[in-house]
JSON list of C-alpha atoms and ligand atoms in Angstrom, two decimals:
[
{"chain": "A", "resi": 634, "resn": "MET", "atom": "CA", "xyz": [-0.03, -0.22, -0.08]},
{"chain": "A", "resi": 635, "resn": "ALA", "atom": "CA", "xyz": [1.53, 3.32, -1.07]},
{"chain": "A", "resi": 636, "resn": "ILE", "atom": "CA", "xyz": [1.47, 6.04, 1.52]},
{"chain": "A", "resi": 637, "resn": "ILE", "atom": "CA", "xyz": [1.37, 9.37, 0.24]},
{"chain": "A", "resi": 638, "resn": "ARG", "atom": "CA", "xyz": [2.70, 11.99, 2.59]},
{"chain": "A", "resi": 639, "resn": "LYS", "atom": "CA", "xyz": [0.74, 15.21, 2.79]},
{"chain": "A", "resi": 640, "resn": "PHE", "atom": "CA", "xyz": [2.67, 18.38, 2.48]},
{"chain": "A", "resi": 641, "resn": "ASN", "atom": "CA", "xyz": [3.26, 19.68, 6.03]},
{"chain": "A", "resi": 642, "resn": "ARG", "atom": "CA", "xyz": [1.01, 22.89, 5.93]},
{"chain": "A", "resi": 643, "resn": "SER", "atom": "CA", "xyz": [2.38, 24.59, 8.95]},
{"chain": "A", "resi": 644, "resn": "ALA", "atom": "CA", "xyz": [6.13, 24.29, 8.59]},
{"chain": "A", "resi": 645, "resn": "SER", "atom": "CA", "xyz": [6.76, 27.75, 10.01]},
{"chain": "A", "resi": 646, "resn": "THR", "atom": "CA", "xyz": [8.57, 27.71, 13.22]},
{"chain": "A", "resi": 647, "resn": "ASP", "atom": "CA", "xyz": [5.38, 29.23, 15.16]},
{"chain": "A", "resi": 648, "resn": "GLY", "atom": "CA", "xyz": [2.98, 26.84, 13.33]},
{"chain": "A", "resi": 649, "resn": "GLY", "atom": "CA", "xyz": [1.54, 29.85, 11.32]},
{"chain": "A", "resi": 650, "resn": "ILE", "atom": "CA", "xyz": [0.53, 29.38, 7.80]},
{"chain": "A", "resi": 651, "resn": "TYR", "atom": "CA", "xyz": [1.79, 31.99, 5.14]},
{"chain": "A", "resi": 652, "resn": "ASN", "atom": "CA", "xyz": [0.06, 32.31, 2.01]},
{"chain": "A", "resi": 653, "resn": "THR", "atom": "CA", "xyz": [0.08, 35.89, 0.86]},
{"chain": "A", "resi": 654, "resn": "SER", "atom": "CA", "xyz": [2.65, 38.99, 1.37]},
{"chain": "A", "resi": 655, "resn": "ASP", "atom": "CA", "xyz": [0.24, 40.21, 3.89]},
{"chain": "A", "resi": 656, "resn": "ASP", "atom": "CA", "xyz": [0.53, 37.11, 6.02]},
{"chain": "A", "resi": 657, "resn": "VAL", "atom": "CA", "xyz": [4.53, 37.61, 5.81]},
{"chain": "A", "resi": 658, "resn": "LEU", "atom": "CA", "xyz": [4.50, 41.36, 6.62]},
{"chain": "A", "resi": 659, "resn": "ARG", "atom": "CA", "xyz": [2.23, 40.36, 9.81]},
{"chain": "A", "resi": 660, "resn": "LEU", "atom": "CA", "xyz": [4.98, 37.61, 10.53]},
{"chain": "A", "resi": 661, "resn": "ILE", "atom": "CA", "xyz": [7.58, 40.49, 10.03]},
{"chain": "A", "resi": 662, "resn": "ARG", "atom": "CA", "xyz": [5.96, 42.66, 12.61]},
{"chain": "A", "resi": 663, "resn": "ASP", "atom": "CA", "xyz": [5.06, 39.92, 15.19]},
{"chain": "A", "resi": 664, "resn": "LYS", "atom": "CA", "xyz": [8.58, 38.67, 15.16]},
{"chain": "A", "resi": 665, "resn": "ASN", "atom": "CA", "xyz": [10.11, 42.17, 15.29]},
{"chain": "A", "resi": 666, "resn": "ILE", "atom": "CA", "xyz": [12.12, 41.46, 12.08]},
{"chain": "A", "resi": 667, "resn": "GLN", "atom": "CA", "xyz": [13.88, 44.59, 10.74]},
{"chain": "A", "resi": 668, "resn": "THR", "atom": "CA", "xyz": [11.71, 46.01, 7.82]},
{"chain": "A", "resi": 669, "resn": "ALA", "atom": "CA", "xyz": [14.20, 48.29, 5.81]},
{"chain": "A", "resi": 670, "resn": "PRO", "atom": "CA", "xyz": [16.49, 46.82, 4.76]},
{"chain": "A", "resi": 671, "resn": "LEU", "atom": "CA", "xyz": [14.36, 43.53, 5.39]},
{"chain": "A", "resi": 672, "resn": "ALA", "atom": "CA", "xyz": [16.33, 41.05, 7.38]},
{"chain": "A", "resi": 673, "resn": "VAL", "atom": "CA", "xyz": [15.78, 38.33, 4.78]},
{"chain": "A", "resi": 674, "resn": "GLU", "atom": "CA", "xyz": [17.47, 35.79, 6.44]},
{"chain": "A", "resi": 675, "resn": "LYS", "atom": "CA", "xyz": [15.90, 36.06, 9.62]},
{"chain": "A", "resi": 676, "resn": "LEU", "atom": "CA", "xyz": [12.45, 35.97, 7.77]},
{"chain": "A", "resi": 677, "resn": "ALA", "atom": "CA", "xyz": [13.40, 32.82, 6.08]},
{"chain": "A", "resi": 678, "resn": "GLU", "atom": "CA", "xyz": [14.38, 31.36, 9.33]},
{"chain": "A", "resi": 679, "resn": "ALA", "atom": "CA", "xyz": [10.99, 32.40, 11.05]},
{"chain": "A", "resi": 680, "resn": "LEU", "atom": "CA", "xyz": [9.19, 30.38, 8.12]},
{"chain": "A", "resi": 681, "resn": "GLY", "atom": "CA", "xyz": [11.39, 27.35, 8.87]},
{"chain": "A", "resi": 682, "resn": "LEU", "atom": "CA", "xyz": [13.35, 27.58, 5.78]},
{"chain": "A", "resi": 683, "resn": "ASP", "atom": "CA", "xyz": [17.29, 27.12, 5.44]},
{"chain": "A", "resi": 684, "resn": "ILE", "atom": "CA", "xyz": [19.38, 29.17, 3.45]},
{"chain": "A", "resi": 685, "resn": "ARG", "atom": "CA", "xyz": [22.50, 27.87, 1.49]},
{"chain": "A", "resi": 686, "resn": "TYR", "atom": "CA", "xyz": [24.80, 29.97, -0.66]},
{"chain": "A", "resi": 687, "resn": "GLU", "atom": "CA", "xyz": [26.34, 27.88, -3.52]},
{"chain": "A", "resi": 688, "resn": "SER", "atom": "CA", "xyz": [28.48, 28.79, -6.57]},
{"chain": "A", "resi": 689, "resn": "LEU", "atom": "CA", "xyz": [26.02, 28.47, -9.23]},
{"chain": "A", "resi": 690, "resn": "ASN", "atom": "CA", "xyz": [25.78, 29.34, -12.90]},
{"chain": "A", "resi": 691, "resn": "ASN", "atom": "CA", "xyz": [25.84, 32.96, -13.40]},
{"chain": "A", "resi": 692, "resn": "GLU", "atom": "CA", "xyz": [22.41, 33.07, -14.86]},
{"chain": "A", "resi": 693, "resn": "ILE", "atom": "CA", "xyz": [21.04, 30.98, -11.87]},
{"chain": "A", "resi": 694, "resn": "PRO", "atom": "CA", "xyz": [20.16, 33.40, -9.01]},
{"chain": "A", "resi": 695, "resn": "GLY", "atom": "CA", "xyz": [18.69, 30.72, -6.87]},
{"chain": "A", "resi": 696, "resn": "ALA", "atom": "CA", "xyz": [16.34, 27.66, -6.36]},
{"chain": "A", "resi": 697, "resn": "LEU", "atom": "CA", "xyz": [13.87, 26.56, -3.88]},
{"chain": "A", "resi": 698, "resn": "LYS", "atom": "CA", "xyz": [13.65, 22.60, -3.06]},
{"chain": "A", "resi": 699, "resn": "ARG", "atom": "CA", "xyz": [12.06, 20.57, -0.74]},
{"chain": "A", "resi": 700, "resn": "GLU", "atom": "CA", "xyz": [14.16, 17.85, 0.77]},
{"chain": "A", "resi": 701, "resn": "ILE", "atom": "CA", "xyz": [12.99, 14.98, 2.32]},
{"chain": "A", "resi": 702, "resn": "GLY", "atom": "CA", "xyz": [14.46, 14.03, 5.53]},
{"chain": "A", "resi": 703, "resn": "ASN", "atom": "CA", "xyz": [13.66, 11.04, 8.14]},
{"chain": "A", "resi": 704, "resn": "ASN", "atom": "CA", "xyz": [11.13, 12.72, 10.10]},
{"chain": "A", "resi": 705, "resn": "ASN", "atom": "CA", "xyz": [10.47, 16.17, 8.21]},
{"chain": "A", "resi": 706, "resn": "ASN", "atom": "CA", "xyz": [10.44, 17.59, 4.78]},
{"chain": "A", "resi": 707, "resn": "LYS", "atom": "CA", "xyz": [12.67, 20.65, 4.88]},
{"chain": "A", "resi": 708, "resn": "TRP", "atom": "CA", "xyz": [12.61, 23.53, 2.38]},
{"chain": "A", "resi": 709, "resn": "ILE", "atom": "CA", "xyz": [15.98, 24.98, 1.24]},
{"chain": "A", "resi": 710, "resn": "ILE", "atom": "CA", "xyz": [16.44, 27.95, -0.48]},
{"chain": "A", "resi": 711, "resn": "TYR", "atom": "CA", "xyz": [19.63, 27.90, -2.52]},
{"chain": "A", "resi": 712, "resn": "VAL", "atom": "CA", "xyz": [21.27, 31.38, -3.44]},
{"chain": "A", "resi": 713, "resn": "ASN", "atom": "CA", "xyz": [24.19, 32.22, -5.91]},
{"chain": "A", "resi": 714, "resn": "SER", "atom": "CA", "xyz": [27.10, 32.87, -3.92]},
{"chain": "A", "resi": 715, "resn": "LYS", "atom": "CA", "xyz": [28.84, 34.86, -6.54]},
{"chain": "A", "resi": 716, "resn": "HIS", "atom": "CA", "xyz": [26.08, 37.26, -6.90]},
{"chain": "A", "resi": 717, "resn": "PRO", "atom": "CA", "xyz": [25.96, 40.72, -5.38]},
{"chain": "A", "resi": 718, "resn": "LYS", "atom": "CA", "xyz": [24.38, 41.25, -1.95]},
{"chain": "A", "resi": 719, "resn": "THR", "atom": "CA", "xyz": [21.13, 43.33, -3.17]},
{"chain": "A", "resi": 720, "resn": "ARG", "atom": "CA", "xyz": [20.58, 40.38, -5.75]},
{"chain": "A", "resi": 721, "resn": "GLN", "atom": "CA", "xyz": [20.92, 37.74, -3.07]},
{"chain": "A", "resi": 722, "resn": "ARG", "atom": "CA", "xyz": [18.58, 39.64, -1.09]},
{"chain": "A", "resi": 723, "resn": "PHE", "atom": "CA", "xyz": [16.00, 39.69, -3.84]},
{"chain": "A", "resi": 724, "resn": "THR", "atom": "CA", "xyz": [16.43, 36.04, -4.48]},
{"chain": "A", "resi": 725, "resn": "ILE", "atom": "CA", "xyz": [15.74, 35.09, -1.04]},
{"chain": "A", "resi": 726, "resn": "ALA", "atom": "CA", "xyz": [12.67, 37.27, -0.95]},
{"chain": "A", "resi": 727, "resn": "HIS", "atom": "CA", "xyz": [11.64, 35.72, -4.40]},
{"chain": "A", "resi": 728, "resn": "GLU", "atom": "CA", "xyz": [12.11, 32.06, -3.10]},
{"chain": "A", "resi": 729, "resn": "ILE", "atom": "CA", "xyz": [10.21, 33.01, 0.10]},
{"chain": "A", "resi": 730, "resn": "ALA", "atom": "CA", "xyz": [7.58, 34.06, -2.30]},
{"chain": "A", "resi": 731, "resn": "HIS", "atom": "CA", "xyz": [7.42, 30.53, -4.18]},
{"chain": "A", "resi": 732, "resn": "TYR", "atom": "CA", "xyz": [7.41, 28.86, -0.82]},
{"chain": "A", "resi": 733, "resn": "CYS", "atom": "CA", "xyz": [4.24, 30.93, 0.27]},
{"chain": "A", "resi": 734, "resn": "LEU", "atom": "CA", "xyz": [2.59, 30.97, -2.95]},
{"chain": "A", "resi": 735, "resn": "HIS", "atom": "CA", "xyz": [3.28, 27.67, -4.76]},
{"chain": "A", "resi": 736, "resn": "ARG", "atom": "CA", "xyz": [4.64, 25.37, -2.05]},
{"chain": "A", "resi": 737, "resn": "TYR", "atom": "CA", "xyz": [1.68, 22.95, -2.56]},
{"chain": "A", "resi": 738, "resn": "GLU", "atom": "CA", "xyz": [2.25, 22.79, -6.31]},
{"chain": "A", "resi": 739, "resn": "LYS", "atom": "CA", "xyz": [5.76, 21.58, -6.65]},
{"chain": "A", "resi": 740, "resn": "THR", "atom": "CA", "xyz": [8.57, 20.59, -4.78]},
{"chain": "A", "resi": 741, "resn": "SER", "atom": "CA", "xyz": [11.45, 22.23, -6.77]},
{"chain": "A", "resi": 742, "resn": "PHE", "atom": "CA", "xyz": [11.67, 25.64, -8.11]},
{"chain": "A", "resi": 743, "resn": "GLU", "atom": "CA", "xyz": [14.81, 26.45, -10.32]},
{"chain": "A", "resi": 744, "resn": "ASP", "atom": "CA", "xyz": [15.06, 30.27, -11.31]},
{"chain": "A", "resi": 745, "resn": "VAL", "atom": "CA", "xyz": [16.84, 31.49, -14.31]},
{"chain": "A", "resi": 746, "resn": "VAL", "atom": "CA", "xyz": [16.73, 35.13, -14.29]},
{"chain": "A", "resi": 747, "resn": "PHE", "atom": "CA", "xyz": [14.00, 37.33, -12.85]},
{"chain": "A", "resi": 748, "resn": "PHE", "atom": "CA", "xyz": [13.97, 40.30, -14.60]},
{"chain": "A", "resi": 749, "resn": "ARG", "atom": "CA", "xyz": [14.61, 39.98, -18.48]},
{"chain": "A", "resi": 750, "resn": "GLY", "atom": "CA", "xyz": [12.31, 42.37, -20.05]},
{"chain": "A", "resi": 751, "resn": "ILE", "atom": "CA", "xyz": [10.33, 39.77, -21.54]},
{"chain": "A", "resi": 752, "resn": "ALA", "atom": "CA", "xyz": [7.06, 37.99, -20.35]},
{"chain": "A", "resi": 753, "resn": "VAL", "atom": "CA", "xyz": [7.85, 35.60, -17.53]},
{"chain": "A", "resi": 754, "resn": "SER", "atom": "CA", "xyz": [5.68, 32.96, -16.35]},
{"chain": "A", "resi": 755, "resn": "SER", "atom": "CA", "xyz": [2.50, 33.98, -14.29]},
{"chain": "A", "resi": 756, "resn": "GLU", "atom": "CA", "xyz": [4.21, 32.09, -11.45]},
{"chain": "A", "resi": 757, "resn": "GLU", "atom": "CA", "xyz": [7.40, 33.93, -11.79]},
{"chain": "A", "resi": 758, "resn": "TYR", "atom": "CA", "xyz": [5.52, 37.27, -12.13]},
{"chain": "A", "resi": 759, "resn": "ALA", "atom": "CA", "xyz": [3.64, 36.65, -8.75]},
{"chain": "A", "resi": 760, "resn": "ALA", "atom": "CA", "xyz": [7.06, 35.62, -7.12]},
{"chain": "A", "resi": 761, "resn": "ASN", "atom": "CA", "xyz": [8.53, 38.88, -8.36]},
{"chain": "A", "resi": 762, "resn": "LYS", "atom": "CA", "xyz": [5.74, 40.84, -7.12]},
{"chain": "A", "resi": 763, "resn": "PHE", "atom": "CA", "xyz": [5.48, 39.09, -3.76]},
{"chain": "A", "resi": 764, "resn": "ALA", "atom": "CA", "xyz": [9.08, 39.74, -3.21]},
{"chain": "A", "resi": 765, "resn": "GLY", "atom": "CA", "xyz": [8.76, 43.34, -3.80]},
{"chain": "A", "resi": 766, "resn": "GLU", "atom": "CA", "xyz": [5.90, 43.92, -1.65]},
{"chain": "A", "resi": 767, "resn": "ILE", "atom": "CA", "xyz": [7.95, 42.34, 1.41]},
{"chain": "A", "resi": 768, "resn": "LEU", "atom": "CA", "xyz": [11.00, 43.93, 0.68]},
{"chain": "A", "resi": 769, "resn": "MET", "atom": "CA", "xyz": [9.63, 47.21, 0.09]},
{"chain": "A", "resi": 770, "resn": "PRO", "atom": "CA", "xyz": [6.18, 47.51, 2.08]},
{"chain": "A", "resi": 771, "resn": "GLU", "atom": "CA", "xyz": [3.79, 49.95, 0.63]},
{"chain": "A", "resi": 772, "resn": "SER", "atom": "CA", "xyz": [3.52, 51.96, 3.80]},
{"chain": "A", "resi": 773, "resn": "ILE", "atom": "CA", "xyz": [6.92, 52.27, 4.59]},
{"chain": "A", "resi": 774, "resn": "PHE", "atom": "CA", "xyz": [7.70, 53.25, 0.80]},
{"chain": "A", "resi": 775, "resn": "ARG", "atom": "CA", "xyz": [4.96, 55.95, 0.87]},
{"chain": "A", "resi": 776, "resn": "GLU", "atom": "CA", "xyz": [6.18, 57.49, 4.20]},
{"chain": "A", "resi": 777, "resn": "GLN", "atom": "CA", "xyz": [9.77, 57.82, 2.60]},
{"chain": "A", "resi": 778, "resn": "ILE", "atom": "CA", "xyz": [8.35, 59.50, -0.41]},
{"chain": "A", "resi": 779, "resn": "LYS", "atom": "CA", "xyz": [6.24, 61.81, 2.01]},
{"chain": "A", "resi": 780, "resn": "SER", "atom": "CA", "xyz": [9.49, 62.56, 4.10]},
{"chain": "A", "resi": 781, "resn": "GLY", "atom": "CA", "xyz": [11.19, 63.60, 0.76]},
{"chain": "A", "resi": 782, "resn": "MET", "atom": "CA", "xyz": [13.23, 60.65, -0.19]},
{"chain": "A", "resi": 783, "resn": "THR", "atom": "CA", "xyz": [12.37, 60.57, -3.78]},
{"chain": "A", "resi": 784, "resn": "LYS", "atom": "CA", "xyz": [15.69, 59.57, -5.35]},
{"chain": "A", "resi": 785, "resn": "ILE", "atom": "CA", "xyz": [15.86, 56.07, -6.94]},
{"chain": "A", "resi": 786, "resn": "SER", "atom": "CA", "xyz": [19.15, 55.36, -5.77]},
{"chain": "A", "resi": 787, "resn": "ASP", "atom": "CA", "xyz": [18.51, 56.64, -2.00]},
{"chain": "A", "resi": 788, "resn": "LEU", "atom": "CA", "xyz": [15.26, 54.57, -1.94]},
{"chain": "A", "resi": 789, "resn": "ALA", "atom": "CA", "xyz": [17.04, 51.45, -3.43]},
{"chain": "A", "resi": 790, "resn": "ASP", "atom": "CA", "xyz": [19.66, 51.91, -0.82]},
{"chain": "A", "resi": 791, "resn": "TYR", "atom": "CA", "xyz": [17.16, 52.31, 1.84]},
{"chain": "A", "resi": 792, "resn": "PHE", "atom": "CA", "xyz": [15.53, 48.97, 1.12]},
{"chain": "A", "resi": 793, "resn": "GLY", "atom": "CA", "xyz": [18.79, 47.19, -0.03]},
{"chain": "A", "resi": 794, "resn": "VAL", "atom": "CA", "xyz": [17.27, 46.59, -3.35]},
{"chain": "A", "resi": 795, "resn": "SER", "atom": "CA", "xyz": [18.42, 47.21, -6.99]},
{"chain": "A", "resi": 796, "resn": "ALA", "atom": "CA", "xyz": [17.38, 50.41, -8.84]},
{"chain": "A", "resi": 797, "resn": "LEU", "atom": "CA", "xyz": [15.44, 48.01, -11.26]},
{"chain": "A", "resi": 798, "resn": "ALA", "atom": "CA", "xyz": [13.42, 46.25, -8.30]},
{"chain": "A", "resi": 799, "resn": "LEU", "atom": "CA", "xyz": [12.77, 49.53, -7.08]},
{"chain": "A", "resi": 800, "resn": "ARG", "atom": "CA", "xyz": [11.45, 51.02, -10.20]},
{"chain": "A", "resi": 801, "resn": "VAL", "atom": "CA", "xyz": [9.10, 47.86, -10.72]},
{"chain": "A", "resi": 802, "resn": "ARG", "atom": "CA", "xyz": [7.96, 48.46, -7.13]},
{"chain": "A", "resi": 803, "resn": "ALA", "atom": "CA", "xyz": [7.05, 52.18, -7.74]},
{"chain": "A", "resi": 804, "resn": "LYS", "atom": "CA", "xyz": [5.26, 51.21, -10.88]},
{"chain": "A", "resi": 805, "resn": "HIS", "atom": "CA", "xyz": [3.03, 48.55, -9.16]},
{"chain": "A", "resi": 806, "resn": "LEU", "atom": "CA", "xyz": [2.21, 51.31, -6.66]},
{"chain": "A", "resi": 807, "resn": "GLY", "atom": "CA", "xyz": [1.31, 53.77, -9.16]},
{"chain": "A", "resi": 808, "resn": "LEU", "atom": "CA", "xyz": [4.11, 56.17, -7.96]},
{"chain": "A", "resi": 809, "resn": "GLU", "atom": "CA", "xyz": [5.76, 56.37, -11.18]},
{"chain": "A", "resi": 810, "resn": "GLY", "atom": "CA", "xyz": [6.51, 60.17, -12.33]},
{"chain": "A", "resi": 811, "resn": "HIS", "atom": "CA", "xyz": [6.46, 61.38, -8.46]},
{"chain": "A", "resi": 812, "resn": "GLY", "atom": "CA", "xyz": [10.25, 61.91, -9.26]},
{"chain": "A", "resi": 813, "resn": "LEU", "atom": "CA", "xyz": [10.70, 58.26, -9.53]},
{"chain": "B", "resi": 763, "resn": "LIG", "atom": "ZN1", "xyz": [11.09, 31.91, -9.68]}
]
């Protein structure tokens, strides 16, 4: 008789279930995790995810894989150790997004390039959007703009993201043209 193991639906350390970026923002608040720049490693830890930095091909920023152990199934985020810090931070946020959004659909996500200027799959688009939402929370983003921080490079530094990620987030928030 085959035994089909169900996905562990409460893998996070506090037993919570995190499926949306709002759920994750709530976890960040509850665990007092630094928000700007977001302490991505702490967040991964709070969700019960391990991070491994490995030397990957240059076009591969990272991956998310479920590894089956003796007693539990552990999700591991792989990050390209050769990539710059801001890229690695986005990769971790992107893989956290796959975990929250897609962990019941697949057990392995291997990413190639996040922003290519061409249409990506809806799954990748959703993961990028989610990553932007947790790295650059709307309320903090708007507060910074209001307080006079309107230069892309200043905001990108503040959130610890690339200028491109910053611009994409500003567009999603409808803040294009406000000096951005
Ligand atoms: Zn992806």
